[in-house]
Every structure is written in structure tokens, then in C-alpha cells.
Coordinates of N, CA and C and ligand atoms in Angstrom, one line a residue:
M1380 N 136.8 -52.7 219.7 CA 136.2 -51.5 219.2 C 136.7 -51.3 217.8
T1381 N 135.8 -50.9 216.8 CA 136.3 -50.6 215.5 C 137.1 -49.3 215.4
E1382 N 137.9 -49.2 214.5 CA 138.8 -48.0 214.3 C 137.9 -46.8 213.9
P1383 N 138.1 -45.6 214.4 CA 137.3 -44.5 213.9 C 137.5 -44.2 212.4
V1384 N 136.5 -43.7 211.8 CA 136.6 -43.3 210.4 C 137.6 -42.2 210.2
L1385 N 137.5 -41.2 211.2 CA 138.3 -40.0 211.1 C 139.0 -39.8 212.5
E1386 N 140.3 -39.5 212.4 CA 141.0 -39.2 213.7 C 141.8 -37.9 213.4
V1387 N 141.6 -36.9 214.1 CA 142.3 -35.6 214.0 C 143.1 -35.5 215.3
E1388 N 144.4 -35.3 215.1 CA 145.3 -35.3 216.3 C 146.1 -34.0 216.3
N1389 N 145.9 -33.2 217.3 CA 146.8 -32.0 217.6 C 146.9 -31.1 216.3
L1390 N 145.8 -30.9 215.7 CA 145.8 -30.1 214.5 C 146.0 -28.6 214.8
S1391 N 146.9 -28.0 214.1 CA 147.0 -26.5 214.1 C 147.1 -26.0 212.7
V1392 N 146.4 -24.9 212.5 CA 146.5 -24.3 211.1 C 146.7 -22.8 211.3
R1393 N 147.6 -22.3 210.5 CA 148.0 -20.9 210.5 C 147.6 -20.2 209.2
Y1394 N 147.1 -19.0 209.3 CA 147.0 -18.1 208.1 C 148.0 -17.0 208.3
G1395 N 149.2 -17.1 207.7 CA 150.3 -16.1 208.0 C 150.6 -16.3 209.5
R1396 N 150.5 -15.2 210.2 CA 150.9 -15.3 211.6 C 149.7 -15.6 212.5
V1397 N 148.5 -15.6 212.0 CA 147.4 -15.9 212.8 C 147.2 -17.4 212.9
E1398 N 147.1 -17.9 214.2 CA 146.9 -19.3 214.4 C 145.4 -19.5 214.6
A1399 N 144.7 -19.9 213.5 CA 143.3 -20.0 213.4 C 142.8 -21.3 214.2
V1400 N 143.6 -22.3 214.2 CA 143.2 -23.6 214.9 C 144.4 -24.0 215.7
R1401 N 144.2 -24.4 217.0 CA 145.3 -24.7 217.9 C 145.1 -26.0 218.6
D1402 N 145.9 -27.0 218.2 CA 146.0 -28.2 218.9 C 144.6 -28.9 219.1
V1403 N 143.9 -29.0 218.0 CA 142.6 -29.6 218.0 C 142.6 -31.1 217.8
S1404 N 142.0 -31.9 218.6 CA 141.9 -33.3 218.4 C 140.5 -33.8 218.5
F1405 N 140.1 -34.7 217.6 CA 138.8 -35.3 217.8 C 138.7 -36.5 216.9
S1406 N 137.7 -37.4 217.2 CA 137.6 -38.6 216.4 C 136.1 -38.8 216.1
V1407 N 135.9 -39.6 215.0 CA 134.6 -39.8 214.5 C 134.4 -41.3 214.3
A1408 N 133.5 -41.9 215.1 CA 133.2 -43.3 214.9 C 132.4 -43.6 213.7
E1409 N 132.6 -44.8 213.1 CA 131.8 -45.2 211.9 C 130.3 -45.1 212.2
G1410 N 129.6 -44.5 211.3 CA 128.1 -44.4 211.4 C 127.6 -43.3 212.3
S1411 N 128.5 -42.5 212.9 CA 128.0 -41.5 213.9 C 127.9 -40.2 213.2
L1412 N 127.2 -39.3 214.0 CA 127.1 -37.9 213.6 C 127.8 -37.1 214.6
V1413 N 128.9 -36.4 214.2 CA 129.7 -35.6 215.2 C 129.5 -34.1 214.7
T1414 N 129.3 -33.3 215.7 CA 129.2 -31.9 215.4 C 130.3 -31.0 216.0
L1415 N 130.8 -30.1 215.2 CA 131.8 -29.1 215.7 C 131.0 -27.8 215.8
V1416 N 130.8 -27.2 217.0 CA 130.0 -26.0 217.1 C 130.9 -24.9 217.7
G1417 N 130.4 -23.7 217.5 CA 131.2 -22.5 218.0 C 130.8 -21.3 217.2
A1418 N 131.1 -20.1 217.8 CA 130.7 -18.9 217.2 C 131.5 -18.7 215.9
N1419 N 131.0 -17.6 215.2 CA 131.7 -17.2 214.0 C 133.2 -17.0 214.3
G1420 N 134.1 -17.5 213.4 CA 135.5 -17.3 213.6 C 136.2 -18.3 214.6
A1421 N 135.4 -19.2 215.1 CA 136.0 -20.1 216.1 C 137.0 -21.1 215.5
G1422 N 136.9 -21.3 214.1 CA 137.9 -22.2 213.5 C 137.3 -23.4 212.9
K1423 N 135.9 -23.4 212.8 CA 135.2 -24.6 212.4 C 135.5 -24.9 210.9
S1424 N 135.3 -23.9 210.1 CA 135.6 -24.2 208.6 C 137.0 -24.5 208.4
T1425 N 137.9 -23.9 209.1 CA 139.4 -24.2 208.9 C 139.6 -25.6 209.2
I1426 N 139.0 -26.2 210.3 CA 139.3 -27.6 210.6 C 138.8 -28.5 209.5
I1427 N 137.6 -28.2 209.0 CA 137.1 -29.2 208.0 C 137.8 -29.0 206.7
N1428 N 138.3 -27.8 206.4 CA 139.1 -27.6 205.2 C 140.4 -28.2 205.3
A1429 N 141.0 -28.3 206.5 CA 142.2 -29.0 206.7 C 142.0 -30.5 206.5
V1430 N 140.9 -31.0 207.1 CA 140.6 -32.5 207.0 C 140.4 -32.8 205.5
S1431 N 139.7 -32.0 204.7 CA 139.4 -32.4 203.3 C 140.5 -31.9 202.4
G1432 N 141.7 -31.5 202.8 CA 142.8 -31.2 202.0 C 142.8 -29.9 201.3
I1433 N 141.9 -29.0 201.7 CA 141.8 -27.7 201.1 C 142.8 -26.7 201.7
V1434 N 143.0 -26.8 203.0 CA 144.1 -26.0 203.6 C 145.1 -26.9 204.2
R1435 N 146.4 -26.5 204.2 CA 147.5 -27.3 204.8 C 147.7 -27.0 206.3
P1436 N 147.6 -28.1 207.1 CA 147.9 -27.8 208.5 C 149.3 -27.4 208.8
H1437 N 149.5 -26.7 209.8 CA 150.9 -26.3 210.2 C 151.5 -27.5 211.1
K1438 N 150.6 -28.1 211.9 CA 151.0 -29.2 212.7 C 149.9 -30.2 212.8
G1439 N 150.2 -31.4 213.2 CA 149.2 -32.4 213.6 C 149.0 -33.4 212.5
R1440 N 148.0 -34.3 212.7 CA 147.8 -35.4 211.8 C 146.4 -35.7 211.6
V1441 N 146.0 -36.1 210.4 CA 144.6 -36.5 210.1 C 144.7 -37.9 209.5
R1442 N 143.9 -38.8 210.1 CA 143.8 -40.2 209.6 C 142.4 -40.5 209.2
F1443 N 142.2 -41.0 208.0 CA 140.9 -41.4 207.4 C 140.9 -42.9 207.1
R1444 N 140.0 -43.6 207.8 CA 139.9 -45.0 207.6 C 141.3 -45.7 207.7
G1445 N 142.0 -45.2 208.7 CA 143.3 -45.9 209.1 C 144.5 -45.3 208.3
A1446 N 144.3 -44.5 207.3 CA 145.4 -44.0 206.5 C 145.7 -42.6 206.8
D1447 N 147.0 -42.2 206.8 CA 147.4 -40.8 207.1 C 147.1 -40.0 205.8
I1448 N 146.2 -39.0 206.0 CA 145.8 -38.2 204.8 C 146.2 -36.7 205.0
T1449 N 147.1 -36.5 206.0 CA 147.4 -35.1 206.3 C 147.8 -34.3 205.2
R1450 N 148.5 -34.8 204.2 CA 149.0 -34.0 203.1 C 148.3 -34.4 201.8
A1451 N 147.2 -35.2 201.8 CA 146.6 -35.6 200.6 C 145.8 -34.5 200.0
P1452 N 145.8 -34.3 198.6 CA 145.0 -33.3 198.0 C 143.5 -33.6 198.0
A1453 N 142.7 -32.5 198.0 CA 141.3 -32.7 198.1 C 140.7 -33.7 197.0
H1454 N 141.1 -33.5 195.8 CA 140.4 -34.4 194.7 C 140.7 -35.9 194.9
K1455 N 141.9 -36.2 195.5 CA 142.1 -37.6 195.8 C 141.3 -38.1 196.9
L1456 N 141.0 -37.2 197.9 CA 140.2 -37.6 199.0 C 138.8 -37.9 198.6
V1457 N 138.2 -37.1 197.7 CA 136.9 -37.3 197.2 C 136.7 -38.7 196.7
A1458 N 137.7 -39.1 195.9 CA 137.7 -40.5 195.3 C 137.8 -41.5 196.3
R1459 N 138.4 -41.2 197.5 CA 138.5 -42.2 198.6 C 137.3 -42.2 199.5
G1460 N 136.3 -41.3 199.3 CA 135.1 -41.3 200.0 C 135.0 -40.2 201.1
L1461 N 135.9 -39.2 201.1 CA 135.8 -38.1 202.0 C 135.3 -36.9 201.2
V1462 N 134.1 -36.5 201.5 CA 133.4 -35.5 200.6 C 132.9 -34.3 201.5
Q1463 N 133.1 -33.1 201.0 CA 132.7 -31.9 201.8 C 131.6 -31.2 201.0
V1464 N 130.6 -30.7 201.8 CA 129.6 -29.7 201.3 C 130.1 -28.4 201.8
P1465 N 130.7 -27.5 201.0 CA 131.3 -26.3 201.5 C 130.3 -25.3 202.0
E1466 N 130.9 -24.4 202.9 CA 130.1 -23.3 203.3 C 129.6 -22.5 202.1
G1467 N 128.4 -22.0 202.2 CA 127.9 -21.1 201.0 C 127.6 -22.0 199.8
R1468 N 127.5 -23.3 200.0 CA 127.0 -24.3 199.0 C 127.9 -24.4 197.7
Q1469 N 128.3 -23.3 197.2 CA 129.3 -23.4 196.0 C 128.7 -24.2 194.9
I1470 N 127.4 -24.1 194.6 CA 126.9 -24.7 193.4 C 127.3 -23.8 192.2
L1471 N 127.3 -24.4 191.0 CA 127.6 -23.6 189.8 C 126.3 -23.1 189.2
A1472 N 126.1 -21.8 189.4 CA 124.8 -21.1 189.2 C 124.3 -21.2 187.7
S1473 N 125.3 -21.1 186.8 CA 124.9 -21.1 185.4 C 124.7 -22.5 184.8
L1474 N 125.2 -23.5 185.5 CA 125.0 -24.9 185.0 C 123.6 -25.4 185.5
T1475 N 123.1 -26.3 184.8 CA 121.8 -26.9 185.3 C 121.9 -27.7 186.5
V1476 N 120.8 -28.0 187.1 CA 120.8 -28.9 188.3 C 121.4 -30.2 187.9
A1477 N 121.0 -30.8 186.7 CA 121.6 -32.1 186.3 C 123.1 -32.0 186.1
E1478 N 123.6 -30.9 185.6 CA 125.0 -30.7 185.4 C 125.8 -30.6 186.7
N1479 N 125.2 -29.9 187.7 CA 125.8 -29.9 189.0 C 125.9 -31.2 189.6
L1480 N 124.8 -32.0 189.5 CA 124.8 -33.4 190.1 C 125.8 -34.2 189.4
A1481 N 125.9 -34.1 188.1 CA 126.9 -34.9 187.3 C 128.3 -34.6 187.8
M1482 N 128.6 -33.4 188.2 CA 129.9 -33.0 188.7 C 130.3 -33.8 190.0
G1483 N 129.3 -34.1 190.8 CA 129.5 -34.8 192.0 C 130.1 -36.2 191.7
G1484 N 129.8 -36.7 190.6 CA 130.2 -38.1 190.3 C 131.3 -38.2 189.2
W1485 N 132.0 -37.2 189.0 CA 133.0 -37.2 187.9 C 134.0 -38.3 188.0
H1486 N 134.3 -38.8 189.2 CA 135.3 -39.8 189.3 C 134.7 -41.2 189.3
R1487 N 133.3 -41.3 189.2 CA 132.7 -42.6 189.2 C 132.2 -43.1 187.9
G1488 N 132.4 -42.3 186.8 CA 132.0 -42.7 185.5 C 130.5 -43.0 185.4
R1489 N 130.1 -44.1 184.7 CA 128.7 -44.4 184.6 C 128.0 -44.8 185.9
G1490 N 128.8 -45.2 186.8 CA 128.3 -45.7 188.1 C 127.5 -44.6 188.8
A1491 N 127.7 -43.3 188.5 CA 127.1 -42.2 189.2 C 125.6 -42.1 188.7
A1492 N 125.3 -42.6 187.5 CA 123.9 -42.4 187.0 C 122.8 -42.9 187.9
R1493 N 123.1 -44.1 188.5 CA 122.1 -44.7 189.4 C 121.9 -43.8 190.6
T1494 N 123.0 -43.4 191.2 CA 122.9 -42.5 192.4 C 122.2 -41.2 192.1
I1495 N 122.5 -40.7 190.9 CA 121.8 -39.4 190.5 C 120.3 -39.7 190.4
D1496 N 119.9 -40.8 189.9 CA 118.4 -41.2 189.8 C 117.9 -41.2 191.3
E1497 N 118.6 -41.8 192.2 CA 118.2 -41.9 193.6 C 118.0 -40.5 194.1
M1498 N 118.9 -39.6 193.8 CA 118.8 -38.2 194.3 C 117.5 -37.6 193.8
Y1499 N 117.1 -37.8 192.5 CA 115.9 -37.3 192.0 C 114.7 -37.8 192.7
Q1500 N 114.8 -39.1 193.1 CA 113.7 -39.7 193.9 C 113.6 -39.1 195.3
R1501 N 114.7 -38.9 195.9 CA 114.8 -38.4 197.2 C 114.4 -36.9 197.3
F1502 N 114.9 -36.1 196.3 CA 114.7 -34.7 196.3 C 113.8 -34.3 195.1
G1503 N 112.5 -34.4 195.3 CA 111.6 -34.2 194.2 C 111.8 -32.9 193.5
V1504 N 112.1 -31.9 194.3 CA 112.3 -30.5 193.7 C 113.5 -30.5 192.7
L1505 N 114.5 -31.3 192.9 CA 115.6 -31.3 192.0 C 115.2 -32.0 190.7
A1506 N 114.4 -33.1 190.8 CA 113.9 -33.7 189.6 C 113.1 -32.8 188.8
E1507 N 112.2 -32.0 189.4 CA 111.3 -31.1 188.7 C 112.1 -30.0 188.0
R1508 N 113.3 -29.7 188.6 CA 114.1 -28.5 188.0 C 115.4 -29.0 187.4
R1509 N 115.5 -30.2 187.0 CA 116.8 -30.7 186.6 C 117.4 -30.0 185.4
D1510 N 116.5 -29.4 184.5 CA 117.1 -28.7 183.3 C 117.2 -27.2 183.5
L1511 N 116.9 -26.7 184.7 CA 117.0 -25.3 184.9 C 118.4 -24.9 185.5
P1512 N 118.9 -23.7 185.2 CA 120.1 -23.3 185.9 C 120.0 -23.3 187.4
A1513 N 121.0 -23.8 188.0 CA 121.0 -24.0 189.5 C 120.8 -22.7 190.2
G1514 N 121.2 -21.6 189.6 CA 121.1 -20.3 190.2 C 119.6 -19.8 190.3
T1515 N 118.7 -20.5 189.6 CA 117.3 -20.1 189.7 C 116.6 -20.7 190.9
L1516 N 117.3 -21.7 191.6 CA 116.7 -22.3 192.8 C 116.7 -21.4 194.0
S1517 N 115.8 -21.6 195.0 CA 115.9 -20.9 196.2 C 117.1 -21.3 197.0
G1518 N 117.4 -20.6 198.1 CA 118.5 -20.9 199.0 C 118.4 -22.3 199.5
G1519 N 117.3 -22.7 200.0 CA 117.1 -24.0 200.5 C 117.3 -25.1 199.5
E1520 N 116.7 -24.8 198.3 CA 116.9 -25.8 197.2 C 118.3 -25.9 196.8
Q1521 N 119.0 -24.8 196.8 CA 120.5 -24.9 196.4 C 121.2 -25.7 197.5
Q1522 N 120.8 -25.6 198.7 CA 121.5 -26.4 199.8 C 121.2 -27.9 199.6
M1523 N 120.0 -28.2 199.2 CA 119.6 -29.6 198.9 C 120.5 -30.1 197.7
L1524 N 120.6 -29.2 196.7 CA 121.4 -29.6 195.5 C 122.9 -29.8 196.0
A1525 N 123.4 -29.0 196.8 CA 124.8 -29.1 197.2 C 125.0 -30.4 198.0
I1526 N 124.0 -30.8 198.8 CA 124.1 -32.0 199.6 C 123.9 -33.2 198.6
A1527 N 122.9 -33.1 197.7 CA 122.7 -34.2 196.8 C 124.0 -34.4 195.9
R1528 N 124.6 -33.3 195.5 CA 125.8 -33.4 194.7 C 126.9 -34.2 195.4
A1529 N 127.0 -33.9 196.7 CA 128.0 -34.6 197.6 C 127.7 -36.1 197.7
L1530 N 126.4 -36.4 197.8 CA 126.0 -37.8 198.0 C 126.2 -38.6 196.7
V1531 N 126.2 -37.9 195.5 CA 126.5 -38.6 194.3 C 127.9 -39.2 194.3
A1532 N 128.8 -38.6 195.1 CA 130.2 -39.1 195.2 C 130.2 -40.3 196.1
E1533 N 129.1 -40.7 196.6 CA 129.1 -41.9 197.6 C 130.1 -41.8 198.7
P1534 N 129.9 -40.8 199.5 CA 130.8 -40.6 200.6 C 130.8 -41.7 201.7
R1535 N 132.0 -42.0 202.2 CA 132.0 -42.8 203.5 C 132.0 -41.8 204.7
L1536 N 132.5 -40.6 204.4 CA 132.4 -39.6 205.4 C 132.0 -38.3 204.7
L1537 N 130.9 -37.7 205.2 CA 130.4 -36.4 204.7 C 130.7 -35.3 205.7
L1538 N 131.3 -34.2 205.2 CA 131.6 -33.1 206.0 C 130.7 -32.0 205.5
L1539 N 129.9 -31.5 206.5 CA 128.9 -30.4 206.1 C 129.3 -29.1 206.8
D1540 N 129.5 -28.1 206.0 CA 129.9 -26.8 206.7 C 128.7 -25.8 206.7
E1541 N 128.1 -25.6 207.8 CA 127.0 -24.7 208.0 C 125.9 -24.8 207.0
P1542 N 125.3 -26.0 206.9 CA 124.3 -26.2 205.9 C 123.0 -25.3 206.2
S1543 N 122.8 -24.9 207.4 CA 121.6 -24.1 207.7 C 121.8 -22.6 207.5
M1544 N 123.0 -22.2 207.2 CA 123.3 -20.8 207.1 C 122.4 -20.0 206.2
G1545 N 121.8 -18.9 206.7 CA 121.1 -18.0 205.8 C 119.7 -18.5 205.4
L1546 N 119.2 -19.6 206.0 CA 118.0 -20.2 205.5 C 116.8 -19.9 206.5
A1547 N 115.6 -19.8 206.0 CA 114.4 -19.5 206.8 C 114.2 -20.7 207.8
P1548 N 113.6 -20.5 208.9 CA 113.4 -21.5 210.0 C 112.8 -22.8 209.4
L1549 N 111.8 -22.7 208.6 CA 111.2 -24.0 208.1 C 112.1 -24.8 207.2
V1550 N 112.9 -24.0 206.5 CA 113.9 -24.7 205.6 C 115.1 -25.3 206.4
V1551 N 115.4 -24.6 207.5 CA 116.4 -25.1 208.4 C 116.0 -26.5 208.9
N1552 N 114.7 -26.6 209.3 CA 114.1 -27.9 209.7 C 114.3 -28.9 208.6
E1553 N 114.1 -28.6 207.4 CA 114.2 -29.6 206.3 C 115.6 -30.0 206.2
V1554 N 116.6 -29.0 206.3 CA 118.0 -29.4 206.1 C 118.4 -30.3 207.2
F1555 N 118.0 -30.0 208.5 CA 118.4 -30.9 209.6 C 117.7 -32.3 209.4
S1556 N 116.5 -32.3 208.9 CA 115.9 -33.7 208.7 C 116.7 -34.5 207.6
V1557 N 117.1 -33.8 206.6 CA 117.9 -34.5 205.5 C 119.3 -35.0 206.1
V1558 N 119.9 -34.2 207.0 CA 121.2 -34.6 207.6 C 120.9 -35.8 208.5
E1559 N 119.8 -35.8 209.2 CA 119.5 -37.0 210.1 C 119.2 -38.2 209.2
Q1560 N 118.5 -38.0 208.1 CA 118.3 -39.2 207.2 C 119.6 -39.8 206.6
I1561 N 120.5 -38.9 206.3 CA 121.8 -39.3 205.7 C 122.5 -40.2 206.7
R1562 N 122.5 -39.8 207.9 CA 123.1 -40.5 209.0 C 122.4 -41.9 209.2
A1563 N 121.1 -41.8 209.1 CA 120.3 -43.0 209.3 C 120.6 -44.1 208.3
T1564 N 121.0 -43.6 207.1 CA 121.4 -44.6 206.1 C 122.8 -45.2 206.2
G1565 N 123.5 -44.8 207.3 CA 124.8 -45.4 207.6 C 126.0 -44.5 207.2
T1566 N 125.8 -43.4 206.6 CA 126.9 -42.5 206.3 C 127.4 -41.8 207.5
T1567 N 128.7 -41.7 207.7 CA 129.2 -41.0 208.8 C 129.3 -39.5 208.5
V1568 N 128.9 -38.7 209.5 CA 128.7 -37.3 209.2 C 129.5 -36.4 210.2
V1569 N 130.2 -35.4 209.7 CA 130.7 -34.3 210.6 C 130.0 -33.1 210.2
L1570 N 129.3 -32.5 211.1 CA 128.5 -31.3 210.9 C 129.1 -30.1 211.6
V1571 N 129.4 -29.1 210.9 CA 129.9 -27.8 211.5 C 128.7 -26.8 211.5
E1572 N 128.5 -26.3 212.7 CA 127.3 -25.4 212.8 C 127.5 -24.3 213.8
Q1573 N 127.0 -23.1 213.4 CA 126.8 -22.0 214.4 C 125.6 -22.2 215.2
N1574 N 124.6 -22.9 214.6 CA 123.3 -23.2 215.2 C 123.6 -24.4 216.2
A1575 N 124.2 -24.1 217.3 CA 124.8 -25.2 218.2 C 123.8 -26.1 218.8
R1576 N 122.7 -25.5 219.3 CA 121.7 -26.2 220.0 C 121.1 -27.3 219.0
R1577 N 120.7 -26.8 217.9 CA 120.1 -27.6 216.9 C 121.0 -28.8 216.4
A1578 N 122.3 -28.4 216.2 CA 123.3 -29.4 215.8 C 123.5 -30.4 216.9
L1579 N 123.6 -30.0 218.1 CA 123.8 -31.0 219.2 C 122.6 -31.9 219.4
R1580 N 121.4 -31.4 219.1 CA 120.2 -32.3 219.2 C 120.3 -33.4 218.1
A1581 N 120.9 -33.1 217.0 CA 121.0 -34.1 215.9 C 122.2 -35.1 216.1
A1582 N 123.2 -34.6 216.9 CA 124.5 -35.3 216.9 C 124.6 -36.4 218.0
D1583 N 125.5 -37.3 217.8 CA 125.9 -38.2 218.9 C 126.9 -37.6 219.8
H1584 N 127.8 -36.9 219.2 CA 129.0 -36.4 220.0 C 129.2 -35.0 219.5
G1585 N 129.7 -34.1 220.4 CA 129.9 -32.7 220.1 C 131.2 -32.2 220.6
Y1586 N 131.8 -31.3 219.8 CA 133.0 -30.5 220.2 C 132.7 -29.1 220.2
V1587 N 132.9 -28.3 221.3 CA 132.6 -26.9 221.3 C 134.0 -26.2 221.1
L1588 N 134.0 -25.3 220.1 CA 135.2 -24.6 219.8 C 135.1 -23.1 220.2
R1589 N 136.2 -22.6 220.7 CA 136.3 -21.1 220.9 C 137.7 -20.7 220.5
T1590 N 137.8 -19.6 219.7 CA 139.0 -19.1 219.2 C 140.1 -20.2 218.9
G1591 N 139.6 -21.1 218.1 CA 140.6 -22.1 217.5 C 140.9 -23.3 218.4
E1592 N 140.2 -23.4 219.6 CA 140.5 -24.5 220.5 C 139.3 -25.2 220.9
V1593 N 139.4 -26.5 221.2 CA 138.3 -27.3 221.7 C 138.2 -26.9 223.2
V1594 N 137.0 -26.3 223.6 CA 136.9 -26.0 225.1 C 136.0 -27.0 225.8
R1595 N 135.2 -27.7 225.1 CA 134.4 -28.8 225.7 C 134.1 -29.8 224.7
S1596 N 133.9 -31.1 225.2 CA 133.5 -32.1 224.2 C 132.8 -33.2 225.0
G1597 N 132.0 -34.0 224.4 CA 131.3 -35.1 225.0 C 130.1 -35.6 224.2
P1598 N 129.4 -36.5 224.8 CA 128.1 -36.9 224.2 C 127.2 -35.7 224.0
A1599 N 126.6 -35.5 222.9 CA 125.9 -34.3 222.6 C 124.8 -34.1 223.6
A1600 N 124.1 -35.1 224.1 CA 123.0 -34.9 225.1 C 123.6 -34.4 226.4
E1601 N 124.8 -34.8 226.7 CA 125.4 -34.3 228.0 C 125.8 -32.8 227.9
L1602 N 126.3 -32.4 226.7 CA 126.6 -31.0 226.5 C 125.4 -30.2 226.6
L1603 N 124.3 -30.7 226.0 CA 123.0 -29.9 226.0 C 122.5 -29.8 227.4
A1604 N 122.7 -30.8 228.2 CA 122.2 -30.8 229.6 C 123.1 -30.1 230.6
D1605 N 124.2 -29.6 230.1 CA 125.2 -29.0 231.0 C 125.0 -27.5 231.1
D1606 N 124.5 -27.0 232.2 CA 124.1 -25.6 232.3 C 125.3 -24.7 232.0
D1607 N 126.5 -25.1 232.4 CA 127.7 -24.2 232.2 C 127.9 -24.1 230.7
V1608 N 127.8 -25.2 229.9 CA 128.0 -25.2 228.5 C 126.9 -24.3 227.9
V1609 N 125.7 -24.5 228.3 CA 124.6 -23.8 227.7 C 124.8 -22.3 227.9
R1610 N 125.1 -21.9 229.2 CA 125.3 -20.5 229.5 C 126.5 -19.9 228.8
A1611 N 127.6 -20.6 228.8 CA 128.8 -20.0 228.2 C 128.9 -20.0 226.7
Y1612 N 128.4 -21.1 226.1 CA 128.6 -21.2 224.7 C 127.4 -21.3 223.8
L1613 N 126.2 -21.6 224.4 CA 125.1 -21.8 223.5 C 124.1 -20.6 223.6
G1614 N 124.3 -19.7 224.4 CA 123.4 -18.5 224.5 C 122.1 -18.9 225.1
T1615 N 121.2 -18.0 225.1 CA 119.9 -18.2 225.7 C 118.8 -18.6 224.7
A1616 N 119.2 -18.4 223.4 CA 118.2 -18.6 222.3 C 117.6 -20.1 222.3
Ligands
ATP533 P1 132.6 -19.0 210.2 O1 131.3 -19.4 210.8 O2 132.7 -17.5 210.0 O3 133.0 -19.7 209.0 P2 134.5 -20.5 211.6 O4 134.4 -21.0 213.0 O5 134.3 -21.5 210.5 O6 133.6 -19.3 211.3 P3 137.0 -20.0 210.3 O7 136.4 -19.5 209.1 O8 137.7 -21.3 210.3 O9 136.0 -19.9 211.5 O10 138.1 -18.8 210.8 C1 138.9 -19.0 211.9 C2 139.8 -17.8 212.0 O11 140.7 -17.7 210.9 C3 139.1 -16.4 212.0 O12 139.7 -15.6 212.9 C4 139.2 -16.0 210.6 O13 139.2 -14.6 210.5 C5 140.6 -16.5 210.2 N1 140.7 -16.9 208.8 C6 139.9 -17.7 208.1 N2 140.3 -17.9 206.8 C7 141.3 -17.1 206.7 C8 142.2 -16.8 205.6 N3 142.0 -17.3 204.4 N4 143.2 -15.9 205.8 C9 143.4 -15.3 207.0 N5 142.6 -15.6 208.1 C10 141.6 -16.4 207.9

């Protein structure tokens, strides 16, 4: 069996005296789509921020492509292929679409230009608006821009934090279909979502979080078919 792209072992994160994440372990196989689902405040963002070097874990270990990255800073991890699309998109509203995309490839020099062209082909709306300030785009378009900007970094592992948040249902469909396409091109994906049912439908494997702990995990289809999981964690929607 090949080594997982990402292995998280016994991760704990504290904010002051609050233990936001407790003893969380999971692994992500090459080419797979893994989702972390759970209600608001369950610790999902904290986990991916710890993986991507944005917050420091209190305990535990993170390995990426076989190397210990537990204390590695975020900017070094991007250059190594671990790239996050943060919650709330975090695009730079006053910069143009083109400038936002260029930022995704800062560490790649001229090599990024070809990938940016590919992004314009893939996301027609970004090509049409390339010279407009990113803040003039709709919420869904801004999410596409945030995803495209991350892809310009040529990730080996893409971490997506709540990409469907705050979007209209039709746009949510588009975002999920983009996520599925990314995975279909061979990029390994970790998807954090409150929209658990939807995320599990797209994923190979799922981890259900509650108050900082993994309460269930398994193949996504099995979690979806498990009445206890559905009743306790996924609601009736
Ligand atoms: P959300 O969907 O709201 O992002 P989440 O599952 O991603 O939820 P986290 O944002 O990781 O959850 O938050 C986990 C817990 O840690 C919550 O109780 C939250 O209030 C707390 N928390 C998050 N960030 C901080 C911080 N910077 N300082 C103190 N507490 C924090």
C-alpha cells in the first residue's frame, strides 16, 4: 500500500485554556477526497489550520508525503504542495482577478503563467473579468477565484474550508462539481463542510467531528447509510 499523502496523529489544539481539538487522528490516501464534517464550532477549521501551519498544535503530529511538518510554517508548506482555500475565501477585493491569481503562483515564477491560462479556460467567468477588482464578483465567483488561486500553486494536497458557505443552492452545486472535477484530475482533497450530507456524497472517506473530537469515521457511503449517524449528526434535512 502506498503511503498516505497526509497523516494526522493525536492532534490537539488549544486556544488559551479552551481545547478546541482533542486527540484527532486521520489519514488521507493519494488521490482521494476526504471530508471532515460537523456542526459549527466542532473544530474543523482549527484542524485544517493546524495542518497548513496557520495554528500551532498543542500535541500530536502531522506528516505530509512522509515528512514531519508539525512545526512547518504555512508559506513553506505551500511551496511543498500543501495549499489551503480558507474559510470566507479571503480574496483581495481591491486587486484584480488577474492579480489575485498571480498571488497563488508567487513561488513558481514564470511557471505559473501556463496554469493561470488553464484557470481562465476552466473558469470562463474569471477570464471575462480578469481586469476587474475581485470585490466586484458575486459570492460564487469569488469562491471560484479562491479555488483557482489555490490551483495555480499546483497543490499535491488541497484543503478546502467550507467552500459552499453562504452560497445559493445552484451555486453550491457548481462548487461541489468543481471540487469533484479537481479530485478527478488526481489532486488529493480534504474538504471541511457543515453541509455534511453533500460533502459525504462527494467523498471517499469521512470523519464526523463533535466538540473537537472524531466521533465517527469510515467510508463516506457507509456513514451516509448509517441511520445512527444520520439521526445524530446529519439532521433530517
Ligand atoms: P466553523 O464552521 O464555525 O468554522 P469549526 O468546526 O471550523 O466551525 P473551529 O472554528 O475550528 O470550528 O472552532 C472550534 C472551537 O474553537 C470553537 O469553540 C471556537 O469558538 C474556538 N475557537 C476557534 N478559533 C478560536 C480563537 N482564535 N480563539 C479562541 N477560540 C477559538
